[in-house]
Amino acid sequence: MGQEVYLPLFETKAAKGRVAYKLYSFSVLVGIFSIWVFRASHLPPAETERGRRWGWIGLSMAELWFSFYCYRYEKELPGVDVFVCTADPTIEPPIMVVNTVLSVMAYDYPPEKLAVYLSDDAGSELTFYALLEASRFAKHWLPFCKKFKVEPRSPAAYFSTFDRDDQEPLGDGSDHDRLVDKEYRSSVKKIYEEMRDRIDIATRLARIPSDIRNEHKGFRKWDSVSSARDHPTILQILIDGRETKVVGIENHDKLPTLVYLSREKRPHYHHNFKAGAMNALIRVSSKMSNGPIILNVDCDVYSNNSESVRDAMCFFMDENKGHEIAYVQYPQSYNNLTRNDLHGILLRVINEVDLAAMDANGGPCYIGSGCFHRRESLCGMKYDRKECGGLDQWREEMGKNEKQSAIVLEDMCKVLANCTYEDNNTQWGREVCDRELIDIANEVENFSTSFAIKYTNNSPSLAFSLTESLTLRLHGSMQMGVKYGFPSEDIITGLSIQFRGWKSIYFNPERESFTGVAPTTLLQALVQQKRWSEGQFQLFLSKYCPLVYGRGRIPFNLRMCYAIYALWAPNCLPTLYYVIVPTLFLLGDISLFPEITSLWIIPFAYVLIAKYGCSLAEFVTCGGTPQGWWNEQRIWLFKRTTSFCFAFLETVARQLGFFTKLEFVVTAKVADSEVYQRYLQETMEFGSPSPMFTVLSTIAMINLLSFVWGLKRMIANAKFGVLEQLGLQIVLCGVIVLINLPVYEGLFFRRDKGKMPFSVMYKSVMLALLACSIALYLV
């Protein structure tokens, strides 16, 4: 018999076109270096042109920042626990939540090895009622999905793709099969619509039907609920997948476990937002199902590919490299994007290029949703091939719980979701931290002996190695679960996992795996970006700064990739300077760029053309449209001057101690019908007054006034000299005006409810006139 040949479950290949990209990068580097040389060699003298000198220096610093910022550096299947998190039934409607739950319950995976947990941080009985309805509908939906291989497996998404009078058959095409399929689908759709209507009515009335309330004991738990922020732990097993009698309507299709959890909330305890919910789920699930693999998804992100879980297992179960993988990160897509992605939400190039580049440098960051985790890495274990348990360990742990009833399990696990459980003097501290500290103490004793022996042998390097190992072990003992203290808890959690030696994988299959709901208004999009950039900048200013944290453990290229995202917020400073200062200097006929006839114009022109030409090519190659690319450039400018600016200011204020309270803003997942119609027509929504809109409008007005002034000067002089001297500044100002066309439309021309509020228009016009007047006087 020949030797068995091992075939890997996954393979990593280098991207095509790497030589061409390196040549492009080198040419841009030459252009950037030429710009530096120009700035240094043409510095205006302080004696005669002090104002122009300071403007020149500021522009040089902005260009220096942009220069550094533009670079990127089947065996026995294990159990899988799926975490779905929701926080507000008003902006995250229960019907949307249960569609997400049903989509992950219907994975193409053995149901006895699948457990789905819904964390309801609002403690809403409406959400519990919706989940109860979903548990009953699952008996129809899951067998239907399995029989006809339905995609996607969110009922709302699936049924929305079929017309009542034009349904394609899913069987072998025979008349009988066609009839059975159509009737079956229609019957399941009717059951779904009836469930949806009941949930919508209950949500609208904010009241549970009395017969349902009396029927199910779970609603009694709300008798002791004072408010969403003051209630005991509510834990209910709605479907116990361990029971053989829990099957669908086909009588042979088992159902996965389904659990509702609302962790304890008390007003005087900080609940740590989504990170706290995730940690409560980790502890509770470890007692109930203890799946070695954990998938977490947001409540508005349904599974769009039933094979995703099996695809992820190919990475974890690979015999050669699987043991070193901590998590597999999937990208997120959206089902409500306009054709040209009005708000630039999809981040095409980041998903298709940047995250794949991180994968090549050691692994992508954890982006908070659509991620499969190895439980032991998420729970603080450092990577060690010899010590890390196999995925089949799940079977041994599950055997301990098979004899316990659902009621007993519920009672046992409630304490794990108490708000005091993570204190050092609790069971968590005694069973986890103390055990780790005892192990470390034993290692310290062994280290002392080793150090004495090696020190006499003049070998301090080994002593240093042992010290570093103990430090890492102590650090690892404090890494239980998801990290707290940052709005972007996902980024810091992924970074700390990689610090402990684990690797991650970025997987972007042809069929999108997770589909969510994108913000439909500009303000929602900007607020979301503010939260992300604020959390990442807080990370940069903390001890977890990627430039310092993980030296020697995380590859330098990967730490630089993290730093690029961590520095989103400070991007506001050079961007604001570039869109305001050259414009104001234009009013005084002061040039901050080389003349058009000068050879020094070449590096500026080349870098701009090459950078944005490559950006457009990447965007279109990733499936976008030229108009979509233009929309994304507009949104990047909007984000840098508003979201990133407010995030920067608030983070600096927090570092200085002006305020310390962390906030987590949940993005609304529903929109008014009129607002949504304008969104589908790709009309920006400005209807709500906001300081962000005031900043946008003021910058737009400053550039409009300066651009008109510059054109007037050119026409009045009728000479080439003005264009030669100020041409590049006029072009820059004109591009900013083009980018802001939707803002001018909202300020002056629109009459619908989505126009810019009058208060914003008034403030922005006054501020712009004041800025231009000061510039004319000083410059």
PDB file of C-alpha atoms in Angstrom, residues 435-576:
ATOM      1  CA  ARG A 435      -5.784  29.028  37.937  1.00  0.00           C
ATOM      2  CA  GLU A 436      -3.710  30.973  35.427  1.00  0.00           C
ATOM      3  CA  LEU A 437      -1.844  32.841  38.168  1.00  0.00           C
ATOM      4  CA  ILE A 438      -1.032  29.571  39.964  1.00  0.00           C
ATOM      5  CA  ASP A 439       0.441  28.194  36.753  1.00  0.00           C
ATOM      6  CA  ILE A 440       2.458  31.382  36.315  1.00  0.00           C
ATOM      7  CA  ALA A 441       3.695  31.191  39.904  1.00  0.00           C
ATOM      8  CA  ASN A 442       4.965  27.667  39.273  1.00  0.00           C
ATOM      9  CA  GLU A 443       6.752  28.894  36.177  1.00  0.00           C
ATOM     10  CA  VAL A 444       8.280  31.764  38.164  1.00  0.00           C
ATOM     11  CA  GLU A 445       9.743  29.236  40.621  1.00  0.00           C
ATOM     12  CA  ASN A 446      11.163  27.175  37.764  1.00  0.00           C
ATOM     13  CA  PHE A 447      12.465  30.362  36.160  1.00  0.00           C
ATOM     14  CA  SER A 448      14.348  31.325  39.322  1.00  0.00           C
ATOM     15  CA  THR A 449      16.229  28.029  39.290  1.00  0.00           C
ATOM     16  CA  SER A 450      16.948  28.279  35.567  1.00  0.00           C
ATOM     17  CA  PHE A 451      18.092  31.869  35.905  1.00  0.00           C
ATOM     18  CA  ALA A 452      20.547  31.032  38.678  1.00  0.00           C
ATOM     19  CA  ILE A 453      22.049  28.187  36.694  1.00  0.00           C
ATOM     20  CA  LYS A 454      22.281  30.081  33.419  1.00  0.00           C
ATOM     21  CA  TYR A 455      23.522  33.268  35.046  1.00  0.00           C
ATOM     22  CA  THR A 456      26.563  31.457  36.399  1.00  0.00           C
ATOM     23  CA  ASN A 457      27.115  30.093  32.891  1.00  0.00           C
ATOM     24  CA  ASN A 458      27.076  33.622  31.453  1.00  0.00           C
ATOM     25  CA  SER A 459      23.955  33.050  29.397  1.00  0.00           C
ATOM     26  CA  PRO A 460      21.639  36.007  30.135  1.00  0.00           C
ATOM     27  CA  SER A 461      19.873  35.698  26.762  1.00  0.00           C
ATOM     28  CA  LEU A 462      17.961  32.634  27.935  1.00  0.00           C
ATOM     29  CA  ALA A 463      17.030  34.421  31.145  1.00  0.00           C
ATOM     30  CA  PHE A 464      15.611  37.282  29.101  1.00  0.00           C
ATOM     31  CA  SER A 465      13.709  34.795  26.949  1.00  0.00           C
ATOM     32  CA  LEU A 466      12.163  33.186  30.024  1.00  0.00           C
ATOM     33  CA  THR A 467      11.225  36.590  31.451  1.00  0.00           C
ATOM     34  CA  GLU A 468       9.542  37.587  28.208  1.00  0.00           C
ATOM     35  CA  SER A 469       7.655  34.284  28.125  1.00  0.00           C
ATOM     36  CA  LEU A 470       6.323  34.791  31.658  1.00  0.00           C
ATOM     37  CA  THR A 471       5.302  38.360  30.852  1.00  0.00           C
ATOM     38  CA  LEU A 472       3.348  37.152  27.852  1.00  0.00           C
ATOM     39  CA  ARG A 473       1.666  34.423  29.929  1.00  0.00           C
ATOM     40  CA  LEU A 474       0.630  36.951  32.583  1.00  0.00           C
ATOM     41  CA  HIS A 475      -0.603  39.311  29.874  1.00  0.00           C
ATOM     42  CA  GLY A 476      -2.528  36.479  28.249  1.00  0.00           C
ATOM     43  CA  SER A 477      -4.324  35.615  31.468  1.00  0.00           C
ATOM     44  CA  MET A 478      -5.983  39.031  31.381  1.00  0.00           C
ATOM     45  CA  GLN A 479      -7.205  38.671  27.791  1.00  0.00           C
ATOM     46  CA  MET A 480     -10.398  36.760  28.508  1.00  0.00           C
ATOM     47  CA  GLY A 481     -13.033  37.376  25.848  1.00  0.00           C
ATOM     48  CA  VAL A 482     -13.643  40.562  23.898  1.00  0.00           C
ATOM     49  CA  LYS A 483     -11.706  43.650  24.993  1.00  0.00           C
ATOM     50  CA  TYR A 484     -13.385  46.595  26.752  1.00  0.00           C
ATOM     51  CA  GLY A 485     -12.780  50.326  26.820  1.00  0.00           C
ATOM     52  CA  PHE A 486     -12.832  51.116  23.104  1.00  0.00           C
ATOM     53  CA  PRO A 487     -15.725  51.848  20.735  1.00  0.00           C
ATOM     54  CA  SER A 488     -13.924  49.616  18.198  1.00  0.00           C
ATOM     55  CA  GLU A 489     -13.694  46.617  20.512  1.00  0.00           C
ATOM     56  CA  ASP A 490     -13.350  44.321  17.507  1.00  0.00           C
ATOM     57  CA  ILE A 491     -10.067  45.827  16.284  1.00  0.00           C
ATOM     58  CA  ILE A 492      -8.336  45.653  19.667  1.00  0.00           C
ATOM     59  CA  THR A 493      -9.622  42.110  20.243  1.00  0.00           C
ATOM     60  CA  GLY A 494      -8.196  40.907  16.937  1.00  0.00           C
ATOM     61  CA  LEU A 495      -4.896  42.667  17.596  1.00  0.00           C
ATOM     62  CA  SER A 496      -4.532  41.109  21.052  1.00  0.00           C
ATOM     63  CA  ILE A 497      -5.274  37.657  19.599  1.00  0.00           C
ATOM     64  CA  GLN A 498      -2.530  38.114  17.013  1.00  0.00           C
ATOM     65  CA  PHE A 499      -0.207  39.326  19.772  1.00  0.00           C
ATOM     66  CA  ARG A 500      -0.589  35.921  21.392  1.00  0.00           C
ATOM     67  CA  GLY A 501       0.792  34.210  18.297  1.00  0.00           C
ATOM     68  CA  TRP A 502      -2.366  33.332  16.400  1.00  0.00           C
ATOM     69  CA  LYS A 503      -2.958  33.996  12.704  1.00  0.00           C
ATOM     70  CA  SER A 504      -6.166  34.934  10.928  1.00  0.00           C
ATOM     71  CA  ILE A 505      -7.622  34.395   7.477  1.00  0.00           C
ATOM     72  CA  TYR A 506      -9.547  36.692   5.157  1.00  0.00           C
ATOM     73  CA  PHE A 507     -11.955  34.813   2.912  1.00  0.00           C
ATOM     74  CA  ASN A 508     -13.960  36.549   0.201  1.00  0.00           C
ATOM     75  CA  PRO A 509     -15.889  33.878  -1.736  1.00  0.00           C
ATOM     76  CA  GLU A 510     -17.584  34.469  -5.065  1.00  0.00           C
ATOM     77  CA  ARG A 511     -21.026  34.319  -3.460  1.00  0.00           C
ATOM     78  CA  GLU A 512     -21.333  36.942  -0.732  1.00  0.00           C
ATOM     79  CA  SER A 513     -21.554  35.281   2.669  1.00  0.00           C
ATOM     80  CA  PHE A 514     -23.060  37.978   4.896  1.00  0.00           C
ATOM     81  CA  THR A 515     -25.419  40.717   3.806  1.00  0.00           C
ATOM     82  CA  GLY A 516     -26.456  43.650   5.961  1.00  0.00           C
ATOM     83  CA  VAL A 517     -28.341  46.927   5.872  1.00  0.00           C
ATOM     84  CA  ALA A 518     -26.442  50.082   4.911  1.00  0.00           C
ATOM     85  CA  PRO A 519     -27.293  53.528   6.369  1.00  0.00           C
ATOM     86  CA  THR A 520     -29.750  55.319   4.081  1.00  0.00           C
ATOM     87  CA  THR A 521     -28.987  58.889   5.150  1.00  0.00           C
ATOM     88  CA  LEU A 522     -25.746  60.852   5.023  1.00  0.00           C
ATOM     89  CA  LEU A 523     -25.896  61.683   8.726  1.00  0.00           C
ATOM     90  CA  GLN A 524     -26.218  58.005   9.684  1.00  0.00           C
ATOM     91  CA  ALA A 525     -23.226  57.174   7.510  1.00  0.00           C
ATOM     92  CA  LEU A 526     -21.112  59.970   9.001  1.00  0.00           C
ATOM     93  CA  VAL A 527     -22.035  59.066  12.595  1.00  0.00           C
ATOM     94  CA  GLN A 528     -21.107  55.440  11.929  1.00  0.00           C
ATOM     95  CA  GLN A 529     -17.734  56.498  10.531  1.00  0.00           C
ATOM     96  CA  LYS A 530     -17.179  58.784  13.542  1.00  0.00           C
ATOM     97  CA  ARG A 531     -17.651  55.848  15.901  1.00  0.00           C
ATOM     98  CA  TRP A 532     -15.228  53.667  13.949  1.00  0.00           C
ATOM     99  CA  SER A 533     -12.518  56.299  13.567  1.00  0.00           C
ATOM    100  CA  GLU A 534     -12.841  57.388  17.197  1.00  0.00           C
ATOM    101  CA  GLY A 535     -12.375  53.869  18.479  1.00  0.00           C
ATOM    102  CA  GLN A 536      -9.391  53.265  16.236  1.00  0.00           C
ATOM    103  CA  PHE A 537      -7.701  56.528  17.256  1.00  0.00           C
ATOM    104  CA  GLN A 538      -8.235  55.689  20.927  1.00  0.00           C
ATOM    105  CA  LEU A 539      -6.478  52.420  20.166  1.00  0.00           C
ATOM    106  CA  PHE A 540      -3.538  54.322  18.651  1.00  0.00           C
ATOM    107  CA  LEU A 541      -3.186  56.512  21.750  1.00  0.00           C
ATOM    108  CA  SER A 542      -3.374  53.567  24.148  1.00  0.00           C
ATOM    109  CA  LYS A 543      -0.855  50.946  25.184  1.00  0.00           C
ATOM    110  CA  TYR A 544      -2.184  48.870  22.273  1.00  0.00           C
ATOM    111  CA  CYS A 545      -0.782  51.302  19.689  1.00  0.00           C
ATOM    112  CA  PRO A 546       0.053  48.996  16.764  1.00  0.00           C
ATOM    113  CA  LEU A 547       3.369  50.766  16.135  1.00  0.00           C
ATOM    114  CA  VAL A 548       4.548  49.628  19.586  1.00  0.00           C
ATOM    115  CA  TYR A 549       2.270  46.800  20.707  1.00  0.00           C
ATOM    116  CA  GLY A 550       3.318  43.399  19.461  1.00  0.00           C
ATOM    117  CA  ARG A 551       6.881  44.218  18.437  1.00  0.00           C
ATOM    118  CA  GLY A 552       8.616  40.934  17.720  1.00  0.00           C
ATOM    119  CA  ARG A 553       5.285  39.064  17.725  1.00  0.00           C
ATOM    120  CA  ILE A 554       3.238  40.766  15.021  1.00  0.00           C
ATOM    121  CA  PRO A 555       4.915  41.400  11.632  1.00  0.00           C
ATOM    122  CA  PHE A 556       5.890  45.026  11.056  1.00  0.00           C
ATOM    123  CA  ASN A 557       3.900  45.198   7.810  1.00  0.00           C
ATOM    124  CA  LEU A 558       0.762  44.032   9.605  1.00  0.00           C
ATOM    125  CA  ARG A 559       1.248  46.567  12.405  1.00  0.00           C
ATOM    126  CA  MET A 560       1.586  49.292   9.785  1.00  0.00           C
ATOM    127  CA  CYS A 561      -1.698  48.126   8.225  1.00  0.00           C
ATOM    128  CA  TYR A 562      -3.380  48.515  11.606  1.00  0.00           C
ATOM    129  CA  ALA A 563      -1.790  51.945  12.028  1.00  0.00           C
ATOM    130  CA  ILE A 564      -3.287  53.177   8.751  1.00  0.00           C
ATOM    131  CA  TYR A 565      -6.812  52.551  10.087  1.00  0.00           C
ATOM    132  CA  ALA A 566      -5.921  53.752  13.591  1.00  0.00           C
ATOM    133  CA  LEU A 567      -4.908  57.106  12.116  1.00  0.00           C
ATOM    134  CA  TRP A 568      -8.138  57.748  10.238  1.00  0.00           C
ATOM    135  CA  ALA A 569      -9.137  60.483  12.690  1.00  0.00           C
ATOM    136  CA  PRO A 570      -5.932  62.598  12.456  1.00  0.00           C
ATOM    137  CA  ASN A 571      -6.436  62.600   8.683  1.00  0.00           C
ATOM    138  CA  CYS A 572      -8.826  65.460   9.323  1.00  0.00           C
ATOM    139  CA  LEU A 573      -5.980  67.885  10.029  1.00  0.00           C
ATOM    140  CA  PRO A 574      -4.092  67.820   6.702  1.00  0.00           C
ATOM    141  CA  THR A 575      -7.362  67.453   4.802  1.00  0.00           C
ATOM    142  CA  LEU A 576      -8.937  70.502   6.447  1.00  0.00           C
TER     143      LEU A 576
END
